[in-house]
Amino acid sequence: MDLVPAPSGETPVKTPVVEVEAVDLAEQVNAETVALEEASSDYETDSDDSENWELMSNGDNTIQILRDEQLHDGLVPGACTLEEAIAYRKRLHDIGKAAFVEETIARETVTAKKLCTAFGIVPPAFLEGAPDEAFHPLLAIAISREFSRRPKLPQYNSIDDAVKLLREAKNIIVLTGAGISTSLGIPDFRSKDTGLYSKLAHLGLSDPQEVFDIHVFREDPSIFFSIAKDILPTEKKFSPTHGFIKLLQDKGKLLTNYTQNIDNIEANAGVLPENIVQCHGSFATATCVKCQHKVNGDAIFNEIKEGIIPECTVCRKRIAEEGLKPQGLKRKRSTNGQQKDRKEFEDSSDEDDYEIPTPGVMKPDITFFGEDLPDEFGQRLIHRDRELADLVIVIGTSLKVAPVAEVPGILPRNVPQIYISRTPVSHTGFDIDMLGDCDVVVSELCRRAGWDLQHQMIPVDEKVEVTPVEGYESRHVFKAIGA
Ligand SMILES: [Zn+2]
């Protein structure tokens, strides 16, 4: 296949109908699924779970995912050959989405229907016989999906490869999620079925995520504080996986631990604050919503544990002082002049803000929906870590939530990326997948690396069985024998 490059500034060709940018969103995965639902009215889902990519191949009128083996075998009529598909994918990565669309669809060198197959999507039956334009929305998704995908590095596959990477790496980025804390009994608050959300039904919220919605918090902080004690780390404990991150730090290999977790347990393990970016904030500090006074998280832990809404001491002091001043409370009233009399007849609770000053609520510095993410994330990743990282280890997260989900795509593609979690993810290509209880996986990796990872939750004589997953050269399941 010989695809002609499209130099910039060339005479305009037919405007591409494929709106690549329309799905070029930060939350790529969600965008894909939403767009897929729009593309196929016959397809129904009750989940926004990206893992459904695989499930979509069930049934007759659904969008089917095409594996490379199927392209190789030539079993799909009208599809690209595997060689063609690989050439198209490489071309896309080389020249970018807009130029790629221009030199293919806009120039009509290939149909959208056929091009979909190059990116692993079978033209759905419900579009059979439709004009080629009908395939453009699907192609846009397919292109964006491929473009955001990091190609797997072929040279890393085995556990030995993973151990070698660990031993040789000097600047490791560790991305962590709820999965590294679940062995401590801390609920995965994003998990819809087993996590905290299931505990929230009784709060009568239309969407459990409202607990972490800043607007809801401002209106009624008691909703958040009614569950905060459940997600607050109570003891100074940490899991073997936290211990593993600390071990990487001790060996001078930890560049940054970007964590989605807000439990601040990394600190319990001894990971230094300068080595952690808490992408969604944490309970480590809290800030007054009124005067922005900041305190250490410890200062309000007792109140949180008792279910009390913590109030700002600075605000309280100021109010007390102002209350002592003559006319301290009346000043605002006097400016209201005529309305004053009327108010005295009303039992108007909405006037409380004017009449009785209240101290601000202390909000833990976890990032709520509707709040900006800490800026440290992008600053550090893009201006420092991107250049330095020589290995990425993703542990205990399915990488569906921004911004951590974007890290693998932001880093140079030659940096090896390995994955440790219970379930594989399909939307990001890792070089090595190590599936199982992450505490078991890291303890076995350390054993094989000759590293001493001691933790009371790791049995001294632990034996771990590692089984390859059939059909995947680089996917392995770890299981503690007898567990
Ligand atoms: Zn305050």
mmCIF file of C-alpha atoms and ligand atoms in Angstrom, residues 288-293 312-315 359-360 362, ligand 1:
data_model
loop_
_atom_site.group_PDB
_atom_site.id
_atom_site.type_symbol
_atom_site.label_atom_id
_atom_site.label_comp_id
_atom_site.label_asym_id
_atom_site.label_seq_id
_atom_site.Cartn_x
_atom_site.Cartn_y
_atom_site.Cartn_z
ATOM 1 C CA CYS A 288 -12.687 26.669 54.864
ATOM 2 C CA VAL A 289 -15.271 27.286 52.167
ATOM 3 C CA LYS A 290 -15.700 30.893 53.347
ATOM 4 C CA CYS A 291 -12.308 32.297 54.320
ATOM 5 C CA GLN A 292 -10.047 29.680 52.659
ATOM 6 C CA HIS A 293 -8.263 28.971 55.937
ATOM 7 C CA CYS A 312 -13.678 26.878 60.583
ATOM 8 C CA THR A 313 -11.999 28.059 63.789
ATOM 9 C CA VAL A 314 -10.790 31.263 62.174
ATOM 10 C CA CYS A 315 -14.293 32.175 61.054
ATOM 11 C CA PRO A 359 -18.469 29.995 60.355
ATOM 12 C CA GLY A 360 -17.469 28.344 57.091
ATOM 13 C CA MET A 362 -14.110 22.882 56.499
HETATM 14 ZN ZN ZN B 1 -13.159 30.292 57.660
#
